[in-house]
Coordinates of C-alpha atoms in Angstrom, one line a residue:
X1287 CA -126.7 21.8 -32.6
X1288 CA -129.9 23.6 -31.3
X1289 CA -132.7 25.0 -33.7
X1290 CA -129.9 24.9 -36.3
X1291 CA -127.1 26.6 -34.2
X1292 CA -124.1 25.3 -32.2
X1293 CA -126.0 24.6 -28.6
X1294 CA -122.5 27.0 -26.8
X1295 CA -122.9 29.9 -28.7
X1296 CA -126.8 29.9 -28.4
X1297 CA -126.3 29.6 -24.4
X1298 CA -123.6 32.5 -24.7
X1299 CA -125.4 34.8 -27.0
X1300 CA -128.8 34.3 -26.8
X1301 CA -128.8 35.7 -23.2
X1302 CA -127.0 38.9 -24.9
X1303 CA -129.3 39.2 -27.8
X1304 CA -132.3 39.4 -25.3
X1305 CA -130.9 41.9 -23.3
X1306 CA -130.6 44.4 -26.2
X1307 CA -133.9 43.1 -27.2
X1308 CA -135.0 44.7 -23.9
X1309 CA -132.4 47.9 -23.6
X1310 CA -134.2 49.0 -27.1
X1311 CA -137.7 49.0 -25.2
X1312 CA -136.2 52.2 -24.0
X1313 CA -138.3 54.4 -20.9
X1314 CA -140.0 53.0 -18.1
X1315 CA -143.5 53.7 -20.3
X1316 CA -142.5 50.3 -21.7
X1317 CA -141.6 48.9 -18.2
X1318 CA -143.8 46.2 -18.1
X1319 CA -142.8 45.1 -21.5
X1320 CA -139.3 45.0 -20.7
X1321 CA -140.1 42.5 -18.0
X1322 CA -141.7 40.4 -20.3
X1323 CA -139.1 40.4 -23.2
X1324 CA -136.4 39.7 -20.2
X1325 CA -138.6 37.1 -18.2
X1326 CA -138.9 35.4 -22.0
X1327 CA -135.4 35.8 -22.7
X1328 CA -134.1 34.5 -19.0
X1329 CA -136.8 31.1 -19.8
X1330 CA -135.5 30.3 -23.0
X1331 CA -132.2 30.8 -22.0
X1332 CA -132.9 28.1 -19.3
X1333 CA -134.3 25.7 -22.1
X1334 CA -131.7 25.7 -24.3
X1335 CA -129.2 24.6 -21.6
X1336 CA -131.2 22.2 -20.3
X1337 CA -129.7 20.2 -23.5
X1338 CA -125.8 21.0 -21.8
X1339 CA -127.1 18.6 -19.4
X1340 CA -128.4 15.7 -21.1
X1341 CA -126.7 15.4 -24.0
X1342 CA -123.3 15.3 -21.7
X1343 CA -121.2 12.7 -21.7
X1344 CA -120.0 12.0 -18.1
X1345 CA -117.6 9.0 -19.3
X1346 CA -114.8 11.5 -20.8
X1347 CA -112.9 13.9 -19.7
X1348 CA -112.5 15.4 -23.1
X1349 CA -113.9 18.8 -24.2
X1350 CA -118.0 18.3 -25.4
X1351 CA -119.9 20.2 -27.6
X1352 CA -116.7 22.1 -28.9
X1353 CA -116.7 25.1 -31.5
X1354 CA -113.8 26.5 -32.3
X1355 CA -113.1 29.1 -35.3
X1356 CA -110.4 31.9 -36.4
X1357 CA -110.8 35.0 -34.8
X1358 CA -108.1 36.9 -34.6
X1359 CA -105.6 35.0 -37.2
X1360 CA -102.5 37.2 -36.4
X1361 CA -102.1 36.6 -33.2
X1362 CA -104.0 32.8 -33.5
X1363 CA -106.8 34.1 -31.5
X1364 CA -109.7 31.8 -31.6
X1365 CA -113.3 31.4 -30.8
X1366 CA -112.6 28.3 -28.9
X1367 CA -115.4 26.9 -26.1
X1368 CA -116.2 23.9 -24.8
X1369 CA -117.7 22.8 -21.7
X1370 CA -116.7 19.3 -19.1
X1371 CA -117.6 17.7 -16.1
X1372 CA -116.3 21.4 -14.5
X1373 CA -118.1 24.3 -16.2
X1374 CA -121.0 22.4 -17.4
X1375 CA -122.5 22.6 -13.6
X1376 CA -121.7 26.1 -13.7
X1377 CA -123.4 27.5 -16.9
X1378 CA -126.6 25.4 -15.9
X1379 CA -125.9 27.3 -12.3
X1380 CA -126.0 30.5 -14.0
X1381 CA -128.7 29.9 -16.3
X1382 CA -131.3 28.7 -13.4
X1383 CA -130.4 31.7 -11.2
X1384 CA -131.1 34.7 -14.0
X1385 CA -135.0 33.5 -14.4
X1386 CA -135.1 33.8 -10.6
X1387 CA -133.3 37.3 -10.3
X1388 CA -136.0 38.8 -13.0
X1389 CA -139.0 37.5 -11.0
X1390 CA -137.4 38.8 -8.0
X1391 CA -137.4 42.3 -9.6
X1392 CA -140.5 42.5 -10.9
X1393 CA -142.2 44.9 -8.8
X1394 CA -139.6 45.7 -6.8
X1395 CA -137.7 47.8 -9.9
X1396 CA -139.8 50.9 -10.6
X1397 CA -137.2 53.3 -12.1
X1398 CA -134.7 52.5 -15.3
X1399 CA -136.5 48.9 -15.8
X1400 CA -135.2 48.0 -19.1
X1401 CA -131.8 49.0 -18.1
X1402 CA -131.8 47.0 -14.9
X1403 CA -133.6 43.5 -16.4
X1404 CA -131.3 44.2 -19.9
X1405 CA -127.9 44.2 -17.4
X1406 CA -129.2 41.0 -15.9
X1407 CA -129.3 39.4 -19.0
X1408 CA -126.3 40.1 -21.3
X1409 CA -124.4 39.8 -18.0
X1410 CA -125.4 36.3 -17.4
X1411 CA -124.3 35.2 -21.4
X1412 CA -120.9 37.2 -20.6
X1413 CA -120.8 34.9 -17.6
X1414 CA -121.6 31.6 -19.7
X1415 CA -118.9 33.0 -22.0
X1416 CA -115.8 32.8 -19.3
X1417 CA -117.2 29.2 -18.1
X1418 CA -117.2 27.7 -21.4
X1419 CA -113.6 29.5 -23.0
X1420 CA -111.4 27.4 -24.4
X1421 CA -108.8 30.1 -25.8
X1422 CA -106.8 32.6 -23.0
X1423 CA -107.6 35.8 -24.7
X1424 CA -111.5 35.0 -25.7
X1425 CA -111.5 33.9 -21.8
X1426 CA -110.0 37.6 -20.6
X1427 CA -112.7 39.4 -22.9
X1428 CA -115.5 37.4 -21.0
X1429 CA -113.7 37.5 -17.8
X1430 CA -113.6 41.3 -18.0
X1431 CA -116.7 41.9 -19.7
X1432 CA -118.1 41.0 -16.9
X1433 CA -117.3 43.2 -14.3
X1434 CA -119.4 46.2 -16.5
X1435 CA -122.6 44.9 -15.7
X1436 CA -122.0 44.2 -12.2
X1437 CA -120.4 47.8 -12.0
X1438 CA -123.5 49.3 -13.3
X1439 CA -125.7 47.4 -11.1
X1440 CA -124.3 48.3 -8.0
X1441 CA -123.4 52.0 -9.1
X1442 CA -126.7 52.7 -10.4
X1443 CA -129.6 51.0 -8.4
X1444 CA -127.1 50.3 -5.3
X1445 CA -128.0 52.4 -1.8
X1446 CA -126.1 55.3 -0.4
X1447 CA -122.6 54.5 -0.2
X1448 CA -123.1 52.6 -3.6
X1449 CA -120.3 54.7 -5.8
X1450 CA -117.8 53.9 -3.5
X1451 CA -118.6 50.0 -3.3
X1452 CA -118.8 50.3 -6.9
X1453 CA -115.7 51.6 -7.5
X1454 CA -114.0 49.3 -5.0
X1455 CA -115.4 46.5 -6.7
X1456 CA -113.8 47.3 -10.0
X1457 CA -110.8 48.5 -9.4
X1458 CA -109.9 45.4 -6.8
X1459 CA -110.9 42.3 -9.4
X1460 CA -109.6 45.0 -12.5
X1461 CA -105.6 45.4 -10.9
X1462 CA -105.7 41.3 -10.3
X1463 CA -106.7 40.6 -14.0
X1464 CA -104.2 42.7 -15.4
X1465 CA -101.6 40.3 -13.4
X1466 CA -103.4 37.6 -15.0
X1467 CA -103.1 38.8 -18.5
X1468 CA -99.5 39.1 -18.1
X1469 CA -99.5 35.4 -16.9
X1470 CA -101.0 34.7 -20.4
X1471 CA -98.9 36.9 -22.6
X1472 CA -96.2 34.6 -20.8
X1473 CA -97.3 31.5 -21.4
X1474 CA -98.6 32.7 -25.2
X1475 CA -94.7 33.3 -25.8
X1476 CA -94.2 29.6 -24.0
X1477 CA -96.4 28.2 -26.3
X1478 CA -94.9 29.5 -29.7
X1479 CA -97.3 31.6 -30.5
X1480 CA -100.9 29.9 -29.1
X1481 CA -103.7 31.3 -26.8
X1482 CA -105.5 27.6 -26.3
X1483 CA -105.8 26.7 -22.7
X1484 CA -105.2 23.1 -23.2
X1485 CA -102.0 23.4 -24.5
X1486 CA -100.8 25.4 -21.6
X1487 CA -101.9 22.5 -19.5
X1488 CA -99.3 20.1 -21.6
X1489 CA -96.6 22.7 -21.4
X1490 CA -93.4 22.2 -19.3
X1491 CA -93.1 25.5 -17.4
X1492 CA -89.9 26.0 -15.2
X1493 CA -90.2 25.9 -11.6
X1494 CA -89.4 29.3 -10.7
X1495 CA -91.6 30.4 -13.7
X1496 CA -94.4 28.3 -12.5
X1497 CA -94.7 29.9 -8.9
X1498 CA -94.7 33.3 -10.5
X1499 CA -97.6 32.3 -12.9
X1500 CA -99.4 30.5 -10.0
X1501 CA -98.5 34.1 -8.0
X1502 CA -99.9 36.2 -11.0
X1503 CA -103.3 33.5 -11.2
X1504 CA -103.8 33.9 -7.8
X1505 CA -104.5 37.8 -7.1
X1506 CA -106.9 37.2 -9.8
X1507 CA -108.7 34.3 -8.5
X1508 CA -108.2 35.2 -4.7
X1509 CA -110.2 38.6 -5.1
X1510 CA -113.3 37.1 -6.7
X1511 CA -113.7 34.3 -4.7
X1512 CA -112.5 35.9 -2.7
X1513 CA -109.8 34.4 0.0
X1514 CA -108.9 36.6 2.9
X1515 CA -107.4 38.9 3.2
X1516 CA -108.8 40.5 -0.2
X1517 CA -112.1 39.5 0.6
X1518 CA -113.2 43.4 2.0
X1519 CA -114.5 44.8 -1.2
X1520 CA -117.5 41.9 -0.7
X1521 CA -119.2 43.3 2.3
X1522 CA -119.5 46.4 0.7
X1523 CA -120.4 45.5 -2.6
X1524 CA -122.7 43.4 -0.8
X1525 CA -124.5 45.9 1.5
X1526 CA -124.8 48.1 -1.6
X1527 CA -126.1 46.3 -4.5
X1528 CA -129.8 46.4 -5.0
X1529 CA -130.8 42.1 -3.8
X1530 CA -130.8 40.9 -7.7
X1531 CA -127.4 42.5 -7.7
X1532 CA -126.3 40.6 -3.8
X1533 CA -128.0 37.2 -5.5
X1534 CA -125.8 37.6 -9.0
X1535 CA -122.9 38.5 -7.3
X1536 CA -123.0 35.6 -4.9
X1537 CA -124.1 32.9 -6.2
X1538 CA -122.3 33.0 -9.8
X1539 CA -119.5 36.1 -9.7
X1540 CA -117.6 34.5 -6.8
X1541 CA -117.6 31.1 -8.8
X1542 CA -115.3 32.9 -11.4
X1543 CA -112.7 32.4 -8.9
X1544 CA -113.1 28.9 -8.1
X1545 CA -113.7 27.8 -11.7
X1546 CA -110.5 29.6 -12.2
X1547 CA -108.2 27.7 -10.0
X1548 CA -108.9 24.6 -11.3
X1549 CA -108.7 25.8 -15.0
X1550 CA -105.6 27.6 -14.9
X1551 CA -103.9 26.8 -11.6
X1552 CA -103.8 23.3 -11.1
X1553 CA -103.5 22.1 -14.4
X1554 CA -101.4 24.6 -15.9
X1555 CA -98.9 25.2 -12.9
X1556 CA -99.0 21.5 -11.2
X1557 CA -95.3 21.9 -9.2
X1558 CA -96.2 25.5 -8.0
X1559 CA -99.6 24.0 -6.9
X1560 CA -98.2 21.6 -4.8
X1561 CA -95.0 23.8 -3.7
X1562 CA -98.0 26.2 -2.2
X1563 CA -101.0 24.3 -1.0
X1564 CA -100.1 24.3 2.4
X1565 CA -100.4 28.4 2.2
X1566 CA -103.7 28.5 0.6
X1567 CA -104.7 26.0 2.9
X1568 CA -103.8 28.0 5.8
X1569 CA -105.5 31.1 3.8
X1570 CA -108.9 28.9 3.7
X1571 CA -109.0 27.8 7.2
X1572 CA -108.3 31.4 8.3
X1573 CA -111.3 32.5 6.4
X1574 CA -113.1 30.1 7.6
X1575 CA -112.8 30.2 11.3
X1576 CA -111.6 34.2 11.7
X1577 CA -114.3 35.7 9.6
X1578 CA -116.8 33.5 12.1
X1579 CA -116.0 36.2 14.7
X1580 CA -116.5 38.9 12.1
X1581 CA -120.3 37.6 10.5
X1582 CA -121.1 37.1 14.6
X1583 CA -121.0 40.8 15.2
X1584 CA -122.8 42.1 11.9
X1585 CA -125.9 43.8 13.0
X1586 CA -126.8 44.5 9.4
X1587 CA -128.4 41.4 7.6
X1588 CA -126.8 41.7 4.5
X1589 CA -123.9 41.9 5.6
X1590 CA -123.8 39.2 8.1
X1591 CA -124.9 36.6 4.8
X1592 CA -121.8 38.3 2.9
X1593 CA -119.5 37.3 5.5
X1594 CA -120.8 34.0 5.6
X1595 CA -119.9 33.8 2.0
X1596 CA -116.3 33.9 2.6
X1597 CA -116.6 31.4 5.0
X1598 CA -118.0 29.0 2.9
X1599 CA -115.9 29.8 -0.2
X1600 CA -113.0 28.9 1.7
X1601 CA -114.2 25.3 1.9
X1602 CA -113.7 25.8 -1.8
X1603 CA -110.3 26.7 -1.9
X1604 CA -109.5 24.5 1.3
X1605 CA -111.2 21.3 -1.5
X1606 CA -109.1 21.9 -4.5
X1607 CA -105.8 22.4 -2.9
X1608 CA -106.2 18.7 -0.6
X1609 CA -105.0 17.3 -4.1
X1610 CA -107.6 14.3 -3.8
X1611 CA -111.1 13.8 -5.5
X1612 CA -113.1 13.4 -2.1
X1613 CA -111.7 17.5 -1.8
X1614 CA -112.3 18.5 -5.3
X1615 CA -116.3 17.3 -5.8
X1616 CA -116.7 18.2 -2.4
X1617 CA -115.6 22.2 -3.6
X1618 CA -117.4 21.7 -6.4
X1619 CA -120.6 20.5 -5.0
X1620 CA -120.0 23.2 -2.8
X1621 CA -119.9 26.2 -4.9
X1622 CA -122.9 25.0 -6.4
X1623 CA -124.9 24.5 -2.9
X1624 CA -123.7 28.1 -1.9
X1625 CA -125.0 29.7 -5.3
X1626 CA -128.5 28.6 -4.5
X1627 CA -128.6 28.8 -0.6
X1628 CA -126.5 32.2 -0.6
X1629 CA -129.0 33.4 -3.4
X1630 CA -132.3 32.2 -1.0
X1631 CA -130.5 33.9 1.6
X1632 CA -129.8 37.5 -0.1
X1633 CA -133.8 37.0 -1.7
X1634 CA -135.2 36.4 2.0
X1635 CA -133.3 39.6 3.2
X1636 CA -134.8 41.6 0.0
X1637 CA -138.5 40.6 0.9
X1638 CA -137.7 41.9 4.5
X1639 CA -136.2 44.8 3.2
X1640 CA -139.2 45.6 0.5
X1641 CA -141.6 45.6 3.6
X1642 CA -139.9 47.6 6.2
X1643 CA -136.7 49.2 4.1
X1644 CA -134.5 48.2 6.7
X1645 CA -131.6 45.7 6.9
X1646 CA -130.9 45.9 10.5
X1647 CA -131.5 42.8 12.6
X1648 CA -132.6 45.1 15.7
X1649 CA -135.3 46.8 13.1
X1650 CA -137.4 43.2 13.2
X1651 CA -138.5 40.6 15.9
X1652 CA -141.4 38.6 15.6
X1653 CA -141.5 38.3 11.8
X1654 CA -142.9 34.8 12.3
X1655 CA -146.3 36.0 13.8
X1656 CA -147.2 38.1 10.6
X1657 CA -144.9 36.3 7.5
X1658 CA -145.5 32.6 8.7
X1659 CA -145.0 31.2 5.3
X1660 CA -141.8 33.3 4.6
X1661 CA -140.5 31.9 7.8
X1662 CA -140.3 28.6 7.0
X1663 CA -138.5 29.4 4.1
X1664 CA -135.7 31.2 6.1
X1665 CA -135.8 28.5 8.3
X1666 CA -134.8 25.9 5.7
X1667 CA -132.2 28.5 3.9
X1668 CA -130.7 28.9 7.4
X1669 CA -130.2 25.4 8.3
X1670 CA -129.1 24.9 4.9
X1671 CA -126.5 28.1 5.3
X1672 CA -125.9 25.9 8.7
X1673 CA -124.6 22.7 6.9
X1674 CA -128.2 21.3 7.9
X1675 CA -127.6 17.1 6.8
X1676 CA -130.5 16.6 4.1
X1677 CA -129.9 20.3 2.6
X1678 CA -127.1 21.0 0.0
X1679 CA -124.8 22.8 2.6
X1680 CA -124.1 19.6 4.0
X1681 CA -123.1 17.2 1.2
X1682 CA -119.9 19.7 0.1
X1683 CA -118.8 20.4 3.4
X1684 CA -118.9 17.0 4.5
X1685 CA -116.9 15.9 1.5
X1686 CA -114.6 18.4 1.6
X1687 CA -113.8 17.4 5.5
X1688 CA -113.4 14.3 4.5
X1689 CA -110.8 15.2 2.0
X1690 CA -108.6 17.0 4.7
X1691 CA -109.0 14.0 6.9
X1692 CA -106.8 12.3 4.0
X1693 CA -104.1 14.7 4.1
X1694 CA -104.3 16.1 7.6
X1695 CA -106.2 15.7 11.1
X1696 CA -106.4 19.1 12.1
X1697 CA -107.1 20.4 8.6
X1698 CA -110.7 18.6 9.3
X1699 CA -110.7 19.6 12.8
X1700 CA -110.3 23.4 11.7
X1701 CA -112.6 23.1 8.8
X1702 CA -115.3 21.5 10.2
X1703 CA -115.7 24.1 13.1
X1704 CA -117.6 26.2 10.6
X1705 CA -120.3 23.4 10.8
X1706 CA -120.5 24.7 14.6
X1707 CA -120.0 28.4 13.5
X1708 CA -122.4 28.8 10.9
X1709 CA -125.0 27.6 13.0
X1710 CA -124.3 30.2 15.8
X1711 CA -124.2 33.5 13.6
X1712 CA -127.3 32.0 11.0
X1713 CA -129.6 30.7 13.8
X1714 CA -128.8 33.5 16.0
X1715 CA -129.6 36.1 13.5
X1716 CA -132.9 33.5 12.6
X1717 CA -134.1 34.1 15.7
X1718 CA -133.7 37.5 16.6
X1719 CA -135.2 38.7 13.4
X1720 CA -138.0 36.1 13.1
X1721 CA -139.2 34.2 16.3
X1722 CA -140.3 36.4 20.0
X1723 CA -143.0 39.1 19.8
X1724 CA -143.8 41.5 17.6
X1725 CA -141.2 44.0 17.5
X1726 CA -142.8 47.7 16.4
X1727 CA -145.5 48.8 14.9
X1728 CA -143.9 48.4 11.6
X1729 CA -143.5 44.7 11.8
X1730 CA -147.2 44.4 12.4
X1731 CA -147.9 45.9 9.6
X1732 CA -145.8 43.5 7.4
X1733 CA -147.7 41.2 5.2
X1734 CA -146.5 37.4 3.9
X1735 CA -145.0 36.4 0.6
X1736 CA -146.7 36.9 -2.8
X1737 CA -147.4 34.3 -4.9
X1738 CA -144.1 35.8 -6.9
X1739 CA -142.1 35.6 -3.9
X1740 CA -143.4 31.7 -3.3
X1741 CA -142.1 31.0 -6.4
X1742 CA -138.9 31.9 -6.5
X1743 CA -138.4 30.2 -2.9
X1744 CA -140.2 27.4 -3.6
X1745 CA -137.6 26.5 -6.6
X1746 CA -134.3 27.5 -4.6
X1747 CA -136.1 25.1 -1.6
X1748 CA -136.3 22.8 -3.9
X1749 CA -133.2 22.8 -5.3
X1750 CA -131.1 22.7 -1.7
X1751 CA -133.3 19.9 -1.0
X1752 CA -132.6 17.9 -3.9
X1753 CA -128.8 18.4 -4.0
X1754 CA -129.1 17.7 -0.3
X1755 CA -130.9 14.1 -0.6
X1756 CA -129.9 13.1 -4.4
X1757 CA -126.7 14.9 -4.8
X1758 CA -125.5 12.2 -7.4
X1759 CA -126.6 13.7 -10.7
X1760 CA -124.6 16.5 -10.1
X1761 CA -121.6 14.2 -8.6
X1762 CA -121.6 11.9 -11.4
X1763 CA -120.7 14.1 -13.8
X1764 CA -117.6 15.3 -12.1
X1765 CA -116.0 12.4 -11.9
X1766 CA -114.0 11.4 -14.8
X1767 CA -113.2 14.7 -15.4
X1768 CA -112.1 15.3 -11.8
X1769 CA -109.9 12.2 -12.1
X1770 CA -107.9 13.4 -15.0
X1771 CA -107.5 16.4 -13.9
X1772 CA -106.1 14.8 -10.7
X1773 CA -104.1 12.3 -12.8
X1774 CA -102.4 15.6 -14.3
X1775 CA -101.4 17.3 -11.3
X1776 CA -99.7 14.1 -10.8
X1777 CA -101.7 12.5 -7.7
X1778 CA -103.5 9.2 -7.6
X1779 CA -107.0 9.0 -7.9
X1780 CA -109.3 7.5 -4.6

């Protein structure tokens, strides 16, 4: 309990509540109060996470902080959430990265404020809602709730093309979740009559049934992560979306996935798992060393650093499907890394952008003569997007290659190449946008980051650093939880 109220729902709604709050401020004559009630809302709801954290028990596996209550009664729907040592990281992911996104807007928004801050907001509670469901139909709300923010985000304040990467957005993660509802109305029938997600982990699902479910979870998950080859609505969506919309959609949407495969895949369909790791291993490795090639020939910043993104989310899925812990912490780790690097990354392009409204790498050149400070901020986001050892790029990838050294040589071999071929499409873009001479006129002109723009940096700098030297506090409460879920897919523990 927080201020009187269960510490979940004040994390999920409080977030929502705020963004009304600042919705009902109405025209952009109250523009500068809408940044204020949002900036408020985002920092509160920060704090009241922050309590997620410490009051978590990393010696159990078990559910913490649990609230469960009728909803639906007919069809045993509940209000069921809970958090462990696998969505706890990721609300307090979400929760840091909304603060950030609203300082990042704060001049930059001049048109529809309240709309755009308000979206922010009750989109990030929608998100908190999916990590911390407990009950398959309470889950598929959140999980589709939240594509109606992002939709309006990119459709609204997006560039040119931004209808049509709007649209492809939707309708590509909207046609997967409907296979994924199908999956639950299956198991609901399995189940005699009962949406909770931990009982589908304890139920004994046919084999045939349970590659079919693992099938149906898959075009789900695969799209938002996403694996290739469903991973072409991102580049788009990407190139489109206004930067808070680029930073949202990388560092938490593409989560959704992740978190997804080890709620519902692993546990729930263990055989099928097994039966067809070796295919979405293959599916990960292809991502990342083929879309290597791909980033290398982006001229178009943006889009380069979306890429890059399906690169490293295939470490992810490479991680959970090695079936050992080394594989699993080192995905999880890395999802985390890549929601603040990928976030730096997308806000480094925005400042660029604000200054010179251009996204095109052949546009800049000797950025680091005029925007010093700024440039050592990309450098350090750029090693880090590297795998840089001492950044938080590093600690999952290494992990993660030392999982699929367990299972299989070339695996690592293949996996770690992105260690070689990150560094060649990040550093090469680095240095043809920010070291040389100045470029044009235009560049000349540009001046270096705000003290608004410092901020925001500073905090994602700090955070790659931290997670890069003391990743631990973040490890050590995966573990337990990490092992039993490893104990139920029916592999021993390291």
């Amino acid at each position: 309990m927080l201020f009187g109220f269960p510490l979940l729902s004040l994390i999920i709604w409080l977030p929502i509540l705020a963004g009304i709050a600042v919705l009902a401020t109405g025209s952009d004559r109250n523009a500068q109060l809408a940044r204020w009630i949002a900036l408020a809302g985002s920092i509160l709801g920060f704090l009241v996470a922050i309590p997620l954290y410490t009051g978590f028990d990393p010696a159990t596996s078990a559910m913490q902080f649990v609230e469960n209550r009728s909803w639906f009664e007919r069809f045993n729907v509940y209000y069921h959430i809970g958090v462990d040592g696998i969505s706890m990281p990721l609300i307090l992911l979400n929760c840091i990265t909304t603060p950030l996104i609203v300082i990042a807007g704060w001049q930059v928004i001049q048109e529809r404020v309240s709309q755009y801050m308000g979206t922010f907001l009750i989109m990030s509670g929608i998100i908190n809602g999916v990590f911390a469901s407990l009950d398959a139909m309470l889950f598929y709300v959140f999980w589709e709730a939240s594509l109606i923010p992002m939709f309006l985000i990119i459709g609204i304040w997006g560039g040119p093309n931004r209808v049509y990467a709007a649209i492809k957005f939707f309708l590509y993660t909207l046609l997967g979740s409907l296979l994924m509802l199908v999956a639950f109305i299956y198991l609901y029938q399995l189940a005699g009559g009962s949406f909770s997600i931990e009982d589908y982990h304890q139920l004994p699902i046919p084999f045939n049934a349970q590659v079919l479910i693992f099938i149906a979870f898959l075009l789900a998950f695969a799209v938002k992560v996403p694996m290739w080859p469903v991973h072409t609505w991102l580049p788009d969506a990407h190139v489109e979306a206004p930067t808070g919309g680029s930073v949202v959609l990388a560092a938490i949407l593409l989560k959704l996935g992740g978190y997804g495969f080890l709620r519902f895949s692993l546990p729930i369909v263990p055989d099928a798992s097994h039966y067809l790791a070796e295919m979405m291993i293959v599916l990960s490795l292809i991502a990342v060393v083929y879309i290597y090639f791909v980033a290398l020939m982006q001229p178009d910043m943006k889009k380069l650093v979306a890429y890059s993104s399906v690169t490293h989310m295939g470490f992810v899925t490479l991680g959970f499907f090695l079936f050992n812990a080394y594989g699993i912490e080192g995905a999880m780790v890395q999802m985390i890394s890549h929601g603040f690097i990928s976030g730096a990354m997308f806000l480094c392009i925005g400042v660029l952008y604000d200054r010179l409204h251009s996204r095109q790498i052949a546009d800049y050149g000797g950025v680091v003569n005029k925007m010093p400070v700024f440039a050592a901020f990309f450098m350090l986001f750029a090693m880090a997007n590297a795998g840089l050892p001492g950044t938080s790029g590093f600690v999952g990838e290494f992990l993660v290659i030392m999982g699929a050294v367990k299972v299989n040589f070339w695996y690592a071999f293949l996996a770690a190449t992105t260690l070689i071929f990150g560094a060649a499409y990040t550093l090469w873009m680095y240095k043809r946008v920010i070291f040389g001479a100045v470029a044009s006129p235009a560049v000349e002109g540009m001046q270096d980051i705000s003290r608004r723009e410092f901020i925001v940096l500073a905090i994602l700098a700090a955070a790659v650093l931290w997670l890069g030297v003391y990743p631990f506090p973040l490890t050590d409460v995966m573990h337990v939880t990490v092992d039993n879920l490893l104990d139920h897919v029916g592999n021993s523990k390291l």
